[in-house]
PDB file of C-alpha atoms in Angstrom:
ATOM      1  CA  MET A   9     -13.494   8.401  -8.154  1.00 80.00           C
ATOM      2  CA  LYS A  10     -16.884   8.150  -6.478  1.00 85.00           C
ATOM      3  CA  VAL A  11     -17.027   5.053  -4.297  1.00 87.00           C
ATOM      4  CA  ASN A  12     -20.535   3.643  -3.891  1.00 87.00           C
ATOM      5  CA  GLN A  13     -19.623   0.205  -2.640  1.00 90.00           C
ATOM      6  CA  ALA A  14     -16.713  -1.144  -0.599  1.00 88.00           C
ATOM      7  CA  GLU A  15     -16.464  -4.365   1.366  1.00 90.00           C
ATOM      8  CA  ILE A  16     -13.868  -6.768   2.662  1.00 89.00           C
ATOM      9  CA  VAL A  17     -14.313  -9.998   0.702  1.00 92.00           C
ATOM     10  CA  ILE A  18     -11.717 -12.334   2.184  1.00 91.00           C
ATOM     11  CA  SER A  19      -8.623 -12.472   4.346  1.00 91.00           C
ATOM     12  CA  ALA A  20      -6.441 -14.940   2.472  1.00 92.00           C
ATOM     13  CA  VAL A  21      -3.251 -16.757   3.409  1.00 87.00           C
ATOM     14  CA  SER A  22      -2.716 -18.666   0.153  1.00 88.00           C
ATOM     15  CA  GLU A  23      -3.413 -18.583  -3.567  1.00 91.00           C
ATOM     16  CA  LYS A  24      -6.346 -20.994  -3.420  1.00 93.00           C
ATOM     17  CA  GLN A  25      -8.246 -18.451  -1.281  1.00 94.00           C
ATOM     18  CA  TYR A  26      -7.799 -15.466  -3.610  1.00 94.00           C
ATOM     19  CA  PRO A  27     -10.974 -14.097  -5.237  1.00 95.00           C
ATOM     20  CA  GLN A  28     -11.691 -15.646  -8.638  1.00 93.00           C
ATOM     21  CA  GLU A  29     -13.001 -12.533 -10.444  1.00 92.00           C
ATOM     22  CA  GLN A  30     -10.469 -10.974 -12.761  1.00 93.00           C
ATOM     23  CA  TYR A  31     -10.802  -7.411 -11.441  1.00 97.00           C
ATOM     24  CA  PRO A  32      -7.630  -5.303 -11.414  1.00 97.00           C
ATOM     25  CA  GLU A  33      -5.849  -5.405  -8.056  1.00 97.00           C
ATOM     26  CA  PHE A  34      -3.725  -2.850  -6.243  1.00 97.00           C
ATOM     27  CA  ALA A  35      -1.664  -4.102  -3.307  1.00 96.00           C
ATOM     28  CA  LEU A  36      -0.879  -1.778  -0.414  1.00 94.00           C
ATOM     29  CA  ALA A  37       2.470  -2.382   1.249  1.00 93.00           C
ATOM     30  CA  GLY A  38       4.261  -0.485   3.979  1.00 92.00           C
ATOM     31  CA  ARG A  39       5.718  -0.507   7.433  1.00 88.00           C
ATOM     32  CA  SER A  40       3.432  -1.496  10.295  1.00 78.00           C
ATOM     33  CA  ASN A  41       1.511   1.585  11.457  1.00 77.00           C
ATOM     34  CA  VAL A  42       2.475   3.750   8.458  1.00 82.00           C
ATOM     35  CA  GLY A  43      -1.199   4.409   7.667  1.00 80.00           C
ATOM     36  CA  LYS A  44      -2.307   1.774   5.126  1.00 83.00           C
ATOM     37  CA  SER A  45      -5.757   1.392   6.703  1.00 82.00           C
ATOM     38  CA  SER A  46      -6.169   5.171   6.994  1.00 88.00           C
ATOM     39  CA  LEU A  47      -5.292   5.514   3.290  1.00 91.00           C
ATOM     40  CA  ILE A  48      -7.858   2.873   2.289  1.00 87.00           C
ATOM     41  CA  ASN A  49     -10.546   4.448   4.469  1.00 88.00           C
ATOM     42  CA  ARG A  50      -9.852   7.947   3.099  1.00 91.00           C
ATOM     43  CA  LEU A  51      -9.853   6.771  -0.536  1.00 92.00           C
ATOM     44  CA  ILE A  52     -13.237   5.108  -0.135  1.00 88.00           C
ATOM     45  CA  ASN A  53     -14.734   7.753   2.204  1.00 84.00           C
ATOM     46  CA  ARG A  54     -15.428   5.281   4.988  1.00 77.00           C
ATOM     47  CA  LYS A  55     -14.409   5.695   8.624  1.00 72.00           C
ATOM     48  CA  ASN A  56     -13.337   2.154   9.412  1.00 66.00           C
ATOM     49  CA  LEU A  57     -13.826  -0.448   6.719  1.00 67.00           C
ATOM     50  CA  ALA A  58     -10.099  -1.103   7.042  1.00 61.00           C
ATOM     51  CA  ARG A  59      -9.386  -1.483  10.743  1.00 56.00           C
ATOM     52  CA  THR A  60      -6.818   0.932  12.091  1.00 48.00           C
ATOM     53  CA  SER A  61      -4.892  -0.124  15.154  1.00 43.00           C
ATOM     54  CA  SER A  62      -2.491   1.540  17.536  1.00 43.00           C
ATOM     55  CA  LYS A  63      -0.823  -1.879  17.848  1.00 44.00           C
ATOM     56  CA  PRO A  64       1.539  -2.542  14.924  1.00 42.00           C
ATOM     57  CA  GLY A  65       1.610  -5.933  13.206  1.00 43.00           C
ATOM     58  CA  LYS A  66      -2.176  -6.491  13.226  1.00 49.00           C
ATOM     59  CA  THR A  67      -2.555  -7.353   9.531  1.00 53.00           C
ATOM     60  CA  GLN A  68      -1.398 -10.954   9.203  1.00 73.00           C
ATOM     61  CA  THR A  69      -3.249 -11.960   6.049  1.00 85.00           C
ATOM     62  CA  LEU A  70      -3.863 -10.598   2.553  1.00 91.00           C
ATOM     63  CA  ASN A  71      -7.083  -8.607   2.990  1.00 90.00           C
ATOM     64  CA  PHE A  72      -9.044  -8.191  -0.251  1.00 94.00           C
ATOM     65  CA  TYR A  73     -11.323  -5.120  -0.356  1.00 93.00           C
ATOM     66  CA  LEU A  74     -13.744  -4.985  -3.301  1.00 94.00           C
ATOM     67  CA  ILE A  75     -14.390  -1.411  -4.449  1.00 94.00           C
ATOM     68  CA  ASN A  76     -17.396  -0.538  -6.669  1.00 94.00           C
ATOM     69  CA  GLU A  77     -17.486  -4.179  -7.781  1.00 94.00           C
ATOM     70  CA  SER A  78     -14.694  -3.323 -10.213  1.00 95.00           C
ATOM     71  CA  ILE A  79     -11.291  -3.270  -8.429  1.00 96.00           C
ATOM     72  CA  TYR A  80      -9.612  -4.801  -5.406  1.00 97.00           C
ATOM     73  CA  PHE A  81      -7.366  -3.162  -2.835  1.00 95.00           C
ATOM     74  CA  VAL A  82      -5.193  -5.839  -1.241  1.00 94.00           C
ATOM     75  CA  ASP A  83      -3.770  -4.912   2.160  1.00 90.00           C
ATOM     76  CA  VAL A  84      -0.635  -6.991   2.798  1.00 88.00           C
ATOM     77  CA  PRO A  85       1.015  -7.492   6.217  1.00 82.00           C
ATOM     78  CA  GLY A  86       3.104  -4.551   7.392  1.00 80.00           C
ATOM     79  CA  TYR A  87       6.848  -5.003   7.710  1.00 78.00           C
ATOM     80  CA  GLY A  88       9.514  -3.777  10.097  1.00 66.00           C
ATOM     81  CA  TYR A  89       7.728  -4.666  13.313  1.00 55.00           C
ATOM     82  CA  ALA A  90      10.122  -6.259  15.800  1.00 49.00           C
ATOM     83  CA  GLN A  91       7.505  -7.856  18.089  1.00 53.00           C
ATOM     84  CA  VAL A  92       6.633 -10.474  15.467  1.00 55.00           C
ATOM     85  CA  SER A  93       8.638 -13.699  15.631  1.00 59.00           C
ATOM     86  CA  LYS A  94      11.102 -14.581  12.859  1.00 65.00           C
ATOM     87  CA  LYS A  95       8.999 -17.657  12.075  1.00 67.00           C
ATOM     88  CA  GLU A  96       5.851 -15.519  11.688  1.00 64.00           C
ATOM     89  CA  ARG A  97       7.706 -12.974   9.510  1.00 59.00           C
ATOM     90  CA  ALA A  98       9.021 -15.790   7.287  1.00 67.00           C
ATOM     91  CA  LYS A  99       5.459 -17.091   6.888  1.00 67.00           C
ATOM     92  CA  TRP A 100       4.233 -13.608   5.878  1.00 61.00           C
ATOM     93  CA  GLY A 101       7.182 -13.285   3.470  1.00 72.00           C
ATOM     94  CA  GLY A 102       6.263 -16.528   1.716  1.00 79.00           C
ATOM     95  CA  MET A 103       2.604 -15.519   1.514  1.00 83.00           C
ATOM     96  CA  MET A 104       3.475 -12.112   0.040  1.00 84.00           C
ATOM     97  CA  GLU A 105       6.023 -13.522  -2.398  1.00 87.00           C
ATOM     98  CA  GLU A 106       3.465 -16.032  -3.710  1.00 90.00           C
ATOM     99  CA  TYR A 107       1.038 -13.164  -4.260  1.00 92.00           C
ATOM    100  CA  PHE A 108       3.510 -10.738  -5.875  1.00 92.00           C
ATOM    101  CA  LYS A 109       5.017 -13.393  -8.158  1.00 91.00           C
ATOM    102  CA  ASN A 110       1.886 -15.185  -9.319  1.00 91.00           C
ATOM    103  CA  ARG A 111      -1.061 -12.801  -9.274  1.00 94.00           C
ATOM    104  CA  GLU A 112      -1.838 -11.853 -12.875  1.00 95.00           C
ATOM    105  CA  THR A 113      -4.555  -9.355 -11.913  1.00 96.00           C
ATOM    106  CA  LEU A 114      -2.081  -7.295  -9.832  1.00 97.00           C
ATOM    107  CA  ARG A 115      -1.715  -3.980 -11.693  1.00 97.00           C
ATOM    108  CA  ALA A 116       0.546  -2.024  -9.308  1.00 97.00           C
ATOM    109  CA  VAL A 117       1.784  -1.942  -5.746  1.00 97.00           C
ATOM    110  CA  ILE A 118       1.139   1.117  -3.627  1.00 97.00           C
ATOM    111  CA  LEU A 119       4.147   1.472  -1.331  1.00 97.00           C
ATOM    112  CA  ILE A 120       3.307   3.665   1.641  1.00 96.00           C
ATOM    113  CA  THR A 121       6.051   5.575   3.456  1.00 96.00           C
ATOM    114  CA  ASP A 122       6.038   8.255   6.159  1.00 95.00           C
ATOM    115  CA  LEU A 123       6.983  11.500   4.414  1.00 96.00           C
ATOM    116  CA  ARG A 124       8.163  13.079   7.685  1.00 96.00           C
ATOM    117  CA  HIS A 125      11.105  10.686   7.824  1.00 96.00           C
ATOM    118  CA  GLU A 126      13.678   9.314   5.426  1.00 96.00           C
ATOM    119  CA  PRO A 127      12.512   5.976   3.981  1.00 96.00           C
ATOM    120  CA  THR A 128      13.708   3.154   6.255  1.00 93.00           C
ATOM    121  CA  GLU A 129      15.955   0.236   5.271  1.00 92.00           C
ATOM    122  CA  ASP A 130      12.767  -1.857   5.166  1.00 90.00           C
ATOM    123  CA  ASP A 131      11.114   0.650   2.788  1.00 94.00           C
ATOM    124  CA  ILE A 132      14.161   0.533   0.494  1.00 95.00           C
ATOM    125  CA  GLN A 133      14.231  -3.263   0.619  1.00 92.00           C
ATOM    126  CA  MET A 134      10.505  -3.447  -0.212  1.00 92.00           C
ATOM    127  CA  TYR A 135      10.876  -1.027  -3.119  1.00 95.00           C
ATOM    128  CA  ASP A 136      13.836  -3.032  -4.504  1.00 94.00           C
ATOM    129  CA  TYR A 137      11.889  -6.283  -3.995  1.00 91.00           C
ATOM    130  CA  LEU A 138       8.946  -4.952  -6.023  1.00 93.00           C
ATOM    131  CA  LYS A 139      11.278  -3.728  -8.770  1.00 94.00           C
ATOM    132  CA  TYR A 140      12.912  -7.179  -8.810  1.00 91.00           C
ATOM    133  CA  PHE A 141       9.487  -8.650  -9.667  1.00 89.00           C
ATOM    134  CA  GLU A 142       9.099  -5.885 -12.288  1.00 93.00           C
ATOM    135  CA  LEU A 143       5.941  -4.581 -10.662  1.00 94.00           C
ATOM    136  CA  PRO A 144       4.795  -0.993 -11.242  1.00 95.00           C
ATOM    137  CA  VAL A 145       5.089   0.972  -7.994  1.00 96.00           C
ATOM    138  CA  ILE A 146       3.134   3.991  -6.771  1.00 97.00           C
ATOM    139  CA  VAL A 147       4.934   5.448  -3.756  1.00 98.00           C
ATOM    140  CA  ILE A 148       2.768   7.406  -1.340  1.00 98.00           C
ATOM    141  CA  GLY A 149       4.335   9.639   1.297  1.00 97.00           C
ATOM    142  CA  THR A 150       1.782   9.914   4.113  1.00 95.00           C
ATOM    143  CA  LYS A 151       1.415  12.428   6.959  1.00 95.00           C
ATOM    144  CA  LEU A 152       1.787  15.353   4.528  1.00 96.00           C
ATOM    145  CA  ASP A 153      -0.278  17.557   6.868  1.00 96.00           C
ATOM    146  CA  LYS A 154       2.464  17.221   9.529  1.00 96.00           C
ATOM    147  CA  ILE A 155       5.089  18.893   7.306  1.00 97.00           C
ATOM    148  CA  PRO A 156       5.228  22.686   6.899  1.00 96.00           C
ATOM    149  CA  LYS A 157       4.395  23.739   3.331  1.00 95.00           C
ATOM    150  CA  THR A 158       7.844  25.328   2.896  1.00 97.00           C
ATOM    151  CA  LYS A 159       9.589  21.991   3.617  1.00 97.00           C
ATOM    152  CA  ARG A 160       7.411  19.627   1.586  1.00 97.00           C
ATOM    153  CA  TYR A 161       9.440  19.727  -1.630  1.00 97.00           C
ATOM    154  CA  LYS A 162      12.605  18.886   0.320  1.00 97.00           C
ATOM    155  CA  HIS A 163      10.941  15.866   1.966  1.00 97.00           C
ATOM    156  CA  ILE A 164       9.578  14.577  -1.351  1.00 97.00           C
ATOM    157  CA  LYS A 165      12.960  14.978  -3.057  1.00 97.00           C
ATOM    158  CA  ARG A 166      14.704  13.179  -0.175  1.00 98.00           C
ATOM    159  CA  SER A 167      12.264  10.233  -0.305  1.00 97.00           C
ATOM    160  CA  LYS A 168      12.736   9.761  -4.050  1.00 97.00           C
ATOM    161  CA  LYS A 169      16.510   9.966  -3.700  1.00 97.00           C
ATOM    162  CA  VAL A 170      16.776   7.519  -0.768  1.00 97.00           C
ATOM    163  CA  LEU A 171      14.551   4.981  -2.558  1.00 97.00           C
ATOM    164  CA  GLU A 172      16.505   5.558  -5.805  1.00 97.00           C
ATOM    165  CA  MET A 173      13.135   5.680  -7.531  1.00 96.00           C
ATOM    166  CA  ASP A 174      12.777   4.857 -11.194  1.00 93.00           C
ATOM    167  CA  PRO A 175      11.538   7.913 -13.117  1.00 90.00           C
ATOM    168  CA  GLU A 176       8.541   5.920 -14.426  1.00 89.00           C
ATOM    169  CA  ASP A 177       7.288   5.242 -10.888  1.00 93.00           C
ATOM    170  CA  ILE A 178       4.841   7.701  -9.368  1.00 96.00           C
ATOM    171  CA  PHE A 179       5.361   9.528  -6.068  1.00 98.00           C
ATOM    172  CA  ILE A 180       2.343  11.102  -4.360  1.00 98.00           C
ATOM    173  CA  PRO A 181       2.399  13.147  -1.145  1.00 98.00           C
ATOM    174  CA  PHE A 182      -0.765  12.368   0.823  1.00 97.00           C
ATOM    175  CA  SER A 183      -2.663  13.223   3.998  1.00 96.00           C
ATOM    176  CA  ALA A 184      -5.398  10.998   5.432  1.00 93.00           C
ATOM    177  CA  GLU A 185      -6.311  13.933   7.701  1.00 94.00           C
ATOM    178  CA  THR A 186      -6.953  16.558   5.011  1.00 95.00           C
ATOM    179  CA  SER A 187      -7.479  14.325   1.905  1.00 95.00           C
ATOM    180  CA  GLU A 188      -4.642  16.175   0.166  1.00 96.00           C
ATOM    181  CA  GLY A 189      -3.349  13.931  -2.628  1.00 97.00           C
ATOM    182  CA  LYS A 190      -6.480  11.751  -2.703  1.00 96.00           C
ATOM    183  CA  GLU A 191      -7.417  12.647  -6.294  1.00 96.00           C
ATOM    184  CA  ASP A 192      -3.802  12.092  -7.386  1.00 97.00           C
ATOM    185  CA  VAL A 193      -3.906   8.582  -5.891  1.00 97.00           C
ATOM    186  CA  TRP A 194      -7.144   7.745  -7.739  1.00 96.00           C
ATOM    187  CA  SER A 195      -5.693   9.207 -10.931  1.00 97.00           C
ATOM    188  CA  ALA A 196      -2.569   6.999 -10.581  1.00 97.00           C
ATOM    189  CA  ILE A 197      -4.757   3.936  -9.932  1.00 97.00           C
ATOM    190  CA  ARG A 198      -6.888   4.687 -13.002  1.00 96.00           C
ATOM    191  CA  SER A 199      -3.731   4.961 -15.137  1.00 96.00           C
ATOM    192  CA  PHE A 200      -2.990   1.273 -14.403  1.00 95.00           C
ATOM    193  CA  MET A 201      -6.492  -0.039 -15.041  1.00 90.00           C
TER     194      MET A 201
END
């Protein structure tokens, strides 16, 4: 997909702040520092529309990015970061649950994992949580460029197995460094529009 326009529209903490247009939305979920911002930036060919940070736990709101005035990417707070207080995590949890449960324009959730490692307990919990809400899930295994070509299939197979992925859910290996998998991600997004 050729991206001509991309902007952050709002950082929301509750339903009353969500954008009113009925554009299809794709939420991006994943561990803190797994590469959500890098994925967004690579998909839209921009260096830093989505702020990347070496400090995990920076995203604390639902960030709505309008792409080509036709779809939204919604970056949700990262999980699994110990430095955030339990109270803060509970607040994020409530904010995310409200969004996942009630947002009618949400077409699919893009769950981002690190392909180099087995999905974490938090990744498994997030996947199960999304399935509980009967949301379509696109799983993206990032850092593909860091895995030797001969071992990639093994890593992909392991990720699917550990997550106990439903066959109807899509798994895409991806590299923000080389753009490998980028067209597959856009193709998966288009299939839900």
